[in-house]
XYZ file of C-alpha atoms in Angstrom:
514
model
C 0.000 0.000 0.000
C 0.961 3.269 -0.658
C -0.091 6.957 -0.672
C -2.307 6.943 -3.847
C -3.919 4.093 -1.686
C -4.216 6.194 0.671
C -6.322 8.388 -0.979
C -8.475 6.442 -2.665
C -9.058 5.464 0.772
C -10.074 9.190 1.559
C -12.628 9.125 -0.841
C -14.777 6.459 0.868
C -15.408 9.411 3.122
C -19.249 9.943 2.598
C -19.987 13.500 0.772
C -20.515 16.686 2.931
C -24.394 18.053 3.306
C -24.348 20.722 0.995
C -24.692 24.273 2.687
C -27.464 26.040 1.894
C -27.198 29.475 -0.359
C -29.239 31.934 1.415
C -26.964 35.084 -0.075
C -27.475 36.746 -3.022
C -26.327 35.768 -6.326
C -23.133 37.878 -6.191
C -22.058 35.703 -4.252
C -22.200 33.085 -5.972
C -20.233 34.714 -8.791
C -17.539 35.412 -6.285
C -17.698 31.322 -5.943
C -17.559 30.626 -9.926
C -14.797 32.727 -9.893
C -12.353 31.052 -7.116
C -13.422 27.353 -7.417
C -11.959 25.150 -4.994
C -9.081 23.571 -6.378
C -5.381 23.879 -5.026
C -2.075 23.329 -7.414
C -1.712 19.823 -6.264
C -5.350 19.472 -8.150
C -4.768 20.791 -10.771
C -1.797 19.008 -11.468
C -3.732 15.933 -10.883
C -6.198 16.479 -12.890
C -4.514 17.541 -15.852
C -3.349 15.060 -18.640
C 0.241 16.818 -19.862
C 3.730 16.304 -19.622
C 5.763 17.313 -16.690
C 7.004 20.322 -18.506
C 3.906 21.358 -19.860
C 2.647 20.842 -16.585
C 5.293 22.734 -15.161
C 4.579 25.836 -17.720
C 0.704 25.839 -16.486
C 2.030 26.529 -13.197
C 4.383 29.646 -14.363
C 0.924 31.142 -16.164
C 0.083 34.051 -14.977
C -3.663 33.282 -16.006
C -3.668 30.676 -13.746
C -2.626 33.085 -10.503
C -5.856 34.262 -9.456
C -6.647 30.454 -8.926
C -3.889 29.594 -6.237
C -3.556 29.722 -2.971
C -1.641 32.460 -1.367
C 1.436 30.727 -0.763
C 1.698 29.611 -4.244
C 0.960 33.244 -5.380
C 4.095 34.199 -3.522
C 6.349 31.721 -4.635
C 5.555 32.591 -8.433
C 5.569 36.617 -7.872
C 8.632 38.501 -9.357
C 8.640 40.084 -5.895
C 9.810 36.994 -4.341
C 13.375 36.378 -6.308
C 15.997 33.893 -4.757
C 17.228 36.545 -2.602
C 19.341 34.120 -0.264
C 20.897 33.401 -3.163
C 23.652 35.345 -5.036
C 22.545 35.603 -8.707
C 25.952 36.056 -9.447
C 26.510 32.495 -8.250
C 28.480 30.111 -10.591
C 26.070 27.269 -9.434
C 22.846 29.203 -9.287
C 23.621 29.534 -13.422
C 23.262 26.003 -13.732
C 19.626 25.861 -13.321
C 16.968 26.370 -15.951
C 14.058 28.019 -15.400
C 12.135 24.947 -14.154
C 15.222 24.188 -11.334
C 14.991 27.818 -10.301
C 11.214 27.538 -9.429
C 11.612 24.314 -7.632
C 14.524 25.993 -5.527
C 12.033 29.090 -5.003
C 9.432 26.693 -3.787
C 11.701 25.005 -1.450
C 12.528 28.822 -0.085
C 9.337 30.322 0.138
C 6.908 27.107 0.629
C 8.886 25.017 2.902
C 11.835 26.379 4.598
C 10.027 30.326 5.208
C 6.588 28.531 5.656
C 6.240 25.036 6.535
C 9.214 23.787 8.078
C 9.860 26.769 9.903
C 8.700 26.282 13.470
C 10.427 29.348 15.055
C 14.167 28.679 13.775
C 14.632 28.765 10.523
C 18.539 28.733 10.491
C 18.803 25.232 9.435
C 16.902 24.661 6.447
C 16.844 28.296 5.111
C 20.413 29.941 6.182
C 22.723 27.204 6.676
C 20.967 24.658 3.563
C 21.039 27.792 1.240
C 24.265 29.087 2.381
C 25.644 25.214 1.525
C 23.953 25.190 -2.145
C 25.557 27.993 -2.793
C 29.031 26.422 -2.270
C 28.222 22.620 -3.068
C 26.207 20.954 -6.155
C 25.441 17.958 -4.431
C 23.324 20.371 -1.432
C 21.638 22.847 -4.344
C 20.153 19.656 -6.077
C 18.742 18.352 -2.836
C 16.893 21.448 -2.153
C 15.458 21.753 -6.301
C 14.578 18.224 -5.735
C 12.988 18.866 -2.397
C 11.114 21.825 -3.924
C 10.141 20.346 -6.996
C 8.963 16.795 -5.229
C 6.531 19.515 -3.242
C 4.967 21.633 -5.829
C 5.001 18.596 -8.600
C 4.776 15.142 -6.903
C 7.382 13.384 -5.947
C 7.136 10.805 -9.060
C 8.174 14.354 -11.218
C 10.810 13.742 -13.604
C 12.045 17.284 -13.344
C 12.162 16.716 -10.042
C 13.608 12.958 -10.642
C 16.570 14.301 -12.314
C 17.635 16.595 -9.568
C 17.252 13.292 -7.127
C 19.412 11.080 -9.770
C 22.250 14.046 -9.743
C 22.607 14.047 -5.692
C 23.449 10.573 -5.777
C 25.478 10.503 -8.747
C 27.718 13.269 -6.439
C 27.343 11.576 -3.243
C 28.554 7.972 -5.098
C 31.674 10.220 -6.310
C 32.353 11.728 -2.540
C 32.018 8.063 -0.856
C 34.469 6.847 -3.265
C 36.780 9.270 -2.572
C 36.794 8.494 1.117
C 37.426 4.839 0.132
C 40.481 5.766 -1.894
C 41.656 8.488 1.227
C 41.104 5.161 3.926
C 43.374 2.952 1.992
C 46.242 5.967 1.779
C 48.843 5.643 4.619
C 49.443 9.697 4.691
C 46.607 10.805 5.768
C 46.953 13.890 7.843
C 45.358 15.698 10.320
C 43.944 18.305 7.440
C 42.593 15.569 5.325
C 41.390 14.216 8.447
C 39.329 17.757 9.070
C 38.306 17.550 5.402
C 37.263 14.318 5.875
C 34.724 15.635 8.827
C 33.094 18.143 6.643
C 32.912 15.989 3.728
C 30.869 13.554 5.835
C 29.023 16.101 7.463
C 27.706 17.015 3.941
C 26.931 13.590 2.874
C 24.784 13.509 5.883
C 22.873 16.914 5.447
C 22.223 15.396 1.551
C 20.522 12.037 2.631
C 18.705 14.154 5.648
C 17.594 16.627 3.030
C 16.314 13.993 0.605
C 14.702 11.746 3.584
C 12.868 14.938 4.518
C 11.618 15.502 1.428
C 10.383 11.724 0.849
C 8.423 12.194 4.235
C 7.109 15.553 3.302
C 5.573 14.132 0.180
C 3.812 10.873 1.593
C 6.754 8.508 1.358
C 5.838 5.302 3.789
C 9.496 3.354 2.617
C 12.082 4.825 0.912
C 12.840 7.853 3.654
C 14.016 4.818 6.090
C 16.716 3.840 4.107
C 18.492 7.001 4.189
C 18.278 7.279 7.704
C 19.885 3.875 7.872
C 22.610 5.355 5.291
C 23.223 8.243 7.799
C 23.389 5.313 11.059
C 25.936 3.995 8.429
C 28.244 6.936 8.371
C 27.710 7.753 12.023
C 28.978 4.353 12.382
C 32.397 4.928 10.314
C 32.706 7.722 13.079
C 33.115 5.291 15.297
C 29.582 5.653 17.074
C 27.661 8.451 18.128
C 30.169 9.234 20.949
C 32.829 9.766 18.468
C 31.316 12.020 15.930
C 29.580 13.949 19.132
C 33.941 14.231 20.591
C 34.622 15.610 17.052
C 32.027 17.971 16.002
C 31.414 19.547 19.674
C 31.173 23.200 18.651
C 29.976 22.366 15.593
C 26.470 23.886 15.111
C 25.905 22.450 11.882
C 26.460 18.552 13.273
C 24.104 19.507 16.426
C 21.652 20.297 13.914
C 22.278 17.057 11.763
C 22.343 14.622 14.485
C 19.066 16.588 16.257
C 17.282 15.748 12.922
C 18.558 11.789 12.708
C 17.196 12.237 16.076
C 13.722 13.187 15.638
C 13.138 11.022 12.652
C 14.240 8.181 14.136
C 12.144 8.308 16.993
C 8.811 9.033 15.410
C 9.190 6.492 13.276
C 6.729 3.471 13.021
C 10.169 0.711 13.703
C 10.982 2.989 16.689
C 7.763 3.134 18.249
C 7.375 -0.537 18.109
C 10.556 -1.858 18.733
C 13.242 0.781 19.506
C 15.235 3.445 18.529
C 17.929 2.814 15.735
C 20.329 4.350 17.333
C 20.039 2.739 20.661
C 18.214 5.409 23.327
C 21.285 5.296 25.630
C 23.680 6.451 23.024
C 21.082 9.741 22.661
C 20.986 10.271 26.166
C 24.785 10.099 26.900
C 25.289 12.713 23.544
C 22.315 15.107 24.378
C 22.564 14.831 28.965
C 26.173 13.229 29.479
C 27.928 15.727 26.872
C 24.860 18.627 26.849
C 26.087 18.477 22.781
C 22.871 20.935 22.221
C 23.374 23.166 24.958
C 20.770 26.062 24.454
C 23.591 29.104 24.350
C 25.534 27.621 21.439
C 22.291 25.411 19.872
C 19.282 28.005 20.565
C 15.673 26.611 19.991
C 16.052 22.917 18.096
C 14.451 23.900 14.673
C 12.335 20.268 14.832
C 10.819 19.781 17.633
C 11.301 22.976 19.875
C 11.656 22.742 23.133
C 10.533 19.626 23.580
C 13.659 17.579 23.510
C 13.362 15.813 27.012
C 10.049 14.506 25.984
C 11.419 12.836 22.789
C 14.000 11.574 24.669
C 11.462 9.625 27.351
C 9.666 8.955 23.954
C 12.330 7.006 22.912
C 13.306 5.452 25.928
C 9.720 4.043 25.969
C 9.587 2.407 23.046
C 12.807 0.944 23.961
C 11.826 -0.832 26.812
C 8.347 -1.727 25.052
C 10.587 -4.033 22.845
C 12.054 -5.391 26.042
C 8.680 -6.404 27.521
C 7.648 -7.521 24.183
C 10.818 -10.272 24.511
C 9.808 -11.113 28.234
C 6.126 -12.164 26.542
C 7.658 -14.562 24.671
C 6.130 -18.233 24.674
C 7.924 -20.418 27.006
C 9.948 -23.795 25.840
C 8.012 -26.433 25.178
C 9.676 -28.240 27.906
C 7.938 -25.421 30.342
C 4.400 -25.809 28.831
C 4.628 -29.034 29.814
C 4.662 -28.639 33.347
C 1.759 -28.282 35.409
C 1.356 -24.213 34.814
C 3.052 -23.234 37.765
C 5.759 -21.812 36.159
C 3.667 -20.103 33.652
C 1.807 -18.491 36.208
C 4.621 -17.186 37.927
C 5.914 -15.686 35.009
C 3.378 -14.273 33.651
C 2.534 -12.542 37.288
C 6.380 -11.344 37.390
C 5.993 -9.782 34.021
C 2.704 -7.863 35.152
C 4.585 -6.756 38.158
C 7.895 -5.625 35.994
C 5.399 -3.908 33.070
C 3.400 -1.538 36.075
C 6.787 -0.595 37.522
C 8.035 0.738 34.256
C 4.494 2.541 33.255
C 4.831 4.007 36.647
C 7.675 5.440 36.326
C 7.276 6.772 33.275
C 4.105 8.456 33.312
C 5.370 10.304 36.505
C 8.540 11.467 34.643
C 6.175 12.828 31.491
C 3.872 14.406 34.092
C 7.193 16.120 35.781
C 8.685 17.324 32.939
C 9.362 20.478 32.222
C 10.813 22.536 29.316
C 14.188 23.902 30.241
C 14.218 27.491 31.925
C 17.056 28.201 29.539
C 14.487 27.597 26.372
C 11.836 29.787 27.793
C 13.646 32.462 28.311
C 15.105 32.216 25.122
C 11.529 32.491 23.099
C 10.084 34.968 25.606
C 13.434 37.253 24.689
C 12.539 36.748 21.068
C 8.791 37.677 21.297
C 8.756 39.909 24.407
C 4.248 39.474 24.004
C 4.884 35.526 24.954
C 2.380 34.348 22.285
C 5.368 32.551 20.530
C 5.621 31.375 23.611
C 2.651 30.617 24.344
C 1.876 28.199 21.334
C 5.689 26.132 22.248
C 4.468 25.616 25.907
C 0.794 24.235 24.590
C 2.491 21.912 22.125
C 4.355 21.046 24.924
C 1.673 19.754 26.914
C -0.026 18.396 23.810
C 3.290 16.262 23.591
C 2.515 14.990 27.648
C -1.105 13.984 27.036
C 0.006 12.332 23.645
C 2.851 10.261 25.492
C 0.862 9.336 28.248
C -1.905 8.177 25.949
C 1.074 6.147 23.932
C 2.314 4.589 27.290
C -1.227 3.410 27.912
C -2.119 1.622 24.742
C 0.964 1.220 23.249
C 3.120 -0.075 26.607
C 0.623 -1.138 28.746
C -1.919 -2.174 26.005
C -4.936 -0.832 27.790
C -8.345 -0.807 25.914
C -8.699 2.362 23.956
C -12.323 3.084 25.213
C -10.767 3.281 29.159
C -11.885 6.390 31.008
C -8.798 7.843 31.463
C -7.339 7.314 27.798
C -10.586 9.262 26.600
C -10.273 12.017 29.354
C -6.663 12.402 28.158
C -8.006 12.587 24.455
C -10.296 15.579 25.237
C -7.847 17.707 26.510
C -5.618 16.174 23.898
C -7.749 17.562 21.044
C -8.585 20.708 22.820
C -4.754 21.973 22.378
C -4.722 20.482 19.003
C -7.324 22.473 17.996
C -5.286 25.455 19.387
C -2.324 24.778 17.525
C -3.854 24.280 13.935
C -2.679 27.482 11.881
C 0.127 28.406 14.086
C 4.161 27.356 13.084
C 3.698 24.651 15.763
C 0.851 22.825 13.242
C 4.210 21.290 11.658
C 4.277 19.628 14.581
C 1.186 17.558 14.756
C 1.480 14.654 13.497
C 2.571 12.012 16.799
C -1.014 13.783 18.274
C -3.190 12.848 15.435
C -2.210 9.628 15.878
C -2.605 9.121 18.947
C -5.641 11.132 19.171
C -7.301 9.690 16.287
C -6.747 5.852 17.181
C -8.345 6.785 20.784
C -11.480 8.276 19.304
C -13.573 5.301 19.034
C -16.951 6.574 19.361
C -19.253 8.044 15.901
C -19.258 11.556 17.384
C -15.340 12.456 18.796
C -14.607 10.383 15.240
C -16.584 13.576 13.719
C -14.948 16.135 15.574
C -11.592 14.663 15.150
C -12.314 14.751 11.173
C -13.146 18.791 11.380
C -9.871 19.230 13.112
C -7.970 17.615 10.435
C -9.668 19.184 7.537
C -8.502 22.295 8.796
C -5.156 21.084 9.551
C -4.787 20.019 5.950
C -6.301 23.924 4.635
C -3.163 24.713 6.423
C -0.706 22.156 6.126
C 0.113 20.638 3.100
C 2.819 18.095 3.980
C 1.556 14.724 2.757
C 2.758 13.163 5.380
C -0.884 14.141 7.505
C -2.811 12.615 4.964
C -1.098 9.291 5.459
C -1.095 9.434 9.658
C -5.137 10.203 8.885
C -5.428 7.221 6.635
C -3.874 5.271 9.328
C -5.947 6.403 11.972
C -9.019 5.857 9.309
C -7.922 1.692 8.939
C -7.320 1.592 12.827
C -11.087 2.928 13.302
C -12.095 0.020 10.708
C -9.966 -2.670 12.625
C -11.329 -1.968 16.021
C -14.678 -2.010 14.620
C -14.456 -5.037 13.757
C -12.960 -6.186 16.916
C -15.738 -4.632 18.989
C -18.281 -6.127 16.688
C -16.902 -9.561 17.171
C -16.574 -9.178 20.950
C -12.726 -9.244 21.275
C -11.062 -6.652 23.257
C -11.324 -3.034 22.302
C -7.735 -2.661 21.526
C -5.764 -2.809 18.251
C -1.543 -3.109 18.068
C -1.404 0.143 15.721
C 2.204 -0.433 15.256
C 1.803 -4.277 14.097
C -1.148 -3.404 11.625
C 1.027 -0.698 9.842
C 3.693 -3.043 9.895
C 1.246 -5.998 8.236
C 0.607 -3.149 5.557
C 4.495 -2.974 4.683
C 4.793 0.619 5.681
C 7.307 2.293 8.173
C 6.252 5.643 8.693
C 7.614 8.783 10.606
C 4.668 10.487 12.132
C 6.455 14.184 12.295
């Protein structure tokens, strides 16, 4: 299954009532005149050729029918201004590359990436194209993937170029590693040249997510574990690169993906948890003076890090469950009994524990003061610290069904799911919606009754007005075939509880819910 399936799912979705007219007929004019079609749409629903597609979209006929952002990405107002034009490597883009690279600018890294820092994938990624091929065709790619579809062949080509010049940079560390002079410079070189290779596949993994990608994005992340691993580990590239803002913000990233992703919250972090913890507590390698606010998930990085450490020891108690030796079933239960009773014992220590440290935790004092300095009103603030408690009441609802596997209809899952949705609702339309998607899921697999299923779908259609990373469409198809699964369950009498992460696993997907 994949996206498109996805959204042929979406259309089982039965038709809204239509609203009544009760204006006048100028009104309805006004509604002729604006129908209610986005790019995407349009795209879709128009049989041409990528670059005849591609020329539809530079029509200035075709403006008034945008949305806004789109109108700003194609206005003469908004040139590549991060850009030199006097740039050797800006020169080697046609006129189709330069609008991807806009798009990437002005849709994604000014609009929906940026969550309150946008130094990592508009100043430092720009800054890098400007200087390296290998970066500049990530970001075209990127762009063009978002305002084309990923399965572009404009935007294909720009993919197929990255790797040709990351294949030629691997093999020149392979020829370096087998050279007995290496010195201390080449080593440095070496460093930066890796550092790049990871920034490409991070760049190109964000950009499969962004577009609905339920696959491909993992195997980059397991290319960057790979070159993390030529470090020497985690502790060795974190002993290298220790003022190095750029590698905070790379291994932040790896970081964040690899926790929300489907693998993760089943079975475990990549990267195993401790390795995190030692890097981001032992060695403080993001301290907040040097670091500032993470530009992925805020201030929030102590709950990501219990995150993790959850679904790490939910793959521990998922070992202890295994069926005993045949030699044991064969006794007179005893044993069995014991056991099991020792595991129940062991599983309610750990949820203990755990939901009192997400309860305690706080955002560091450092952080707040940070944003409130930056927007002396506090709303910016404001929105971080709501998110922030969305993030509590999401991990305590994921600790409940996911750890301790407690029916999703319990009192106290649904209690957290209405205050859950209330600060959802909050967020929608603010930077923080980029943010969302971990809560949808959770919130949307825990609303098992006809009406919070209802309200739950008006949230997200006005998430997705705002939002148009793919990757919300496919956590709401998710949530859709969990609803259909624990129908069925319920209807058949079994327990009202469904193993999300094993169903999207049976469906061959491994997503990252960011």
């Amino acid at each position: 299954m994949n996206l498109e399936d996805v959204e042929r799912f979406e259309e089982l979705d039965e038709p809204e009532a239509p609203i009544e007219n009760t204006n006048n007929d100028k009104e309805s004019e006004d509604i002729g005149k604006y129908p209610p079609m986005d790019e995407s749409q349009m795209l879709e629903n128009t049989y041409a050729s990528d670059n005849d597609l591609i020329n539809i979209l530079k029509s200035k006929k075709l403006h008034p029918y945008l949305r806004p952002t789109v109108q700003l990405l194609l206005s003469m107002k908004n040139t590549l201004k991060f850009i030199s034009p006097s740039s050797p490597i800006l020169r080697q883009l046609d006129t189709t590359g330069k609008l991807f690279l806009e798009n990437y600018v002005t849709n994604l890294a000014m609009n929906m990436l940026d969550i309150g820092n946008k130094k990592f994938f508009l100043d430092y990624a720009i800054t890098q194209a400007t200087n390296e091929p290998v970066i500049l065709y990530c970001l075209v790619a990127w762009g063009g993937m978002f305002l084309a579809g990923k399965s572009n062949e404009e935007a294909k080509k720009y993919v197929s170029k990255s790797y040709q010049l990351i294949s030629l940079k691997r093999e020149s560390f392979r020829k370096s590693e087998i050279n007995e002079m290496v010195t201390t410079k080449s080593t440095k070189l070496d460093n930066d040249e890796r550092i790049k290779i990871l920034l490409v596949h991070i760049l190109l993994f964000c950009a499969e997510i962004s577009t609905g990608d339920v696959n491909n994005w993992y195997q980059k992340l397991l290319q960057c574990k790979e070159l993390l691993d030529e470090y020497g580990g985690l502790k060795e590239f974190v002993k290298l690169n220790k003022h190095n803002k750029v590698a905070k913000w790379i291994l932040s990233n790896i970081f964040y993906h690899d926790v929300l992703s489907t693998r993760t919250l089943g079975e475990g972090t990549l990267i195993p948890i401790e390795e995190y913890k030692i890097a981001f507590i032992g060695e403080n390698f993001l301290n907040v003076k040097e670091y500032g606010l993470d530009p992925f998930y805020g201030l929030s990085q102590n709950l990501y890090l219990l995150l993790g450490e959850v679904a790490s020891y939910r793959r521990i108690l998922k070992n202890m469950k295994m069926p005993l030796p045949l030699n044991y079933e064969m006794m007179d239960g005893l044993l069995a009994s014991t056991n099991e009773r020792n595991y129940r014992e062991i599983e309610n220590s750990w949820f203990q524990i755990f939901d009192l440290q997400i309860q305690n935790s706080q955002p560091p004092k450092e952080m707040v003061d940070l944003l409130l300095k930056s927007d002396p009103s506090g709303k910016f603030l404001e929105h971080h610290l709501t998110w922030y408690e969305l993030t509590q009441i999401s991990l305590r609802i994921y600790i409940r069904i996911s750890f301790k596997e407690i029916v999703f209809d319990d009192n106290e899952v649904q209690q957290l799911r209405e205050r859950g949705l209330i600060l959802f609702n909050i967020l929608i339309g603010t930077k923080l919606q980029s943010l969302l998607g971990l809560s949808l899921l959770m919130l949307g697999i825990t609303s098992v009754y006809d009406s919070d299923r209802s309200l739950l779908k008006t949230s997200y259609n006005r998430l997705v007005e705002n939002y148009h990373i793919k990757n919300v469409q496919v956590c709401w198809g998710i949530v859709r075939q969990i609803w259909n699964r624990y129908d069925w369950q319920v209807n058949l009498q079994h327990p009202h509880y469904v193993d999300w992460s094993e169903f999207v696993n049976s469906m061959g997907w491994n997503c990252c819910f960011t």
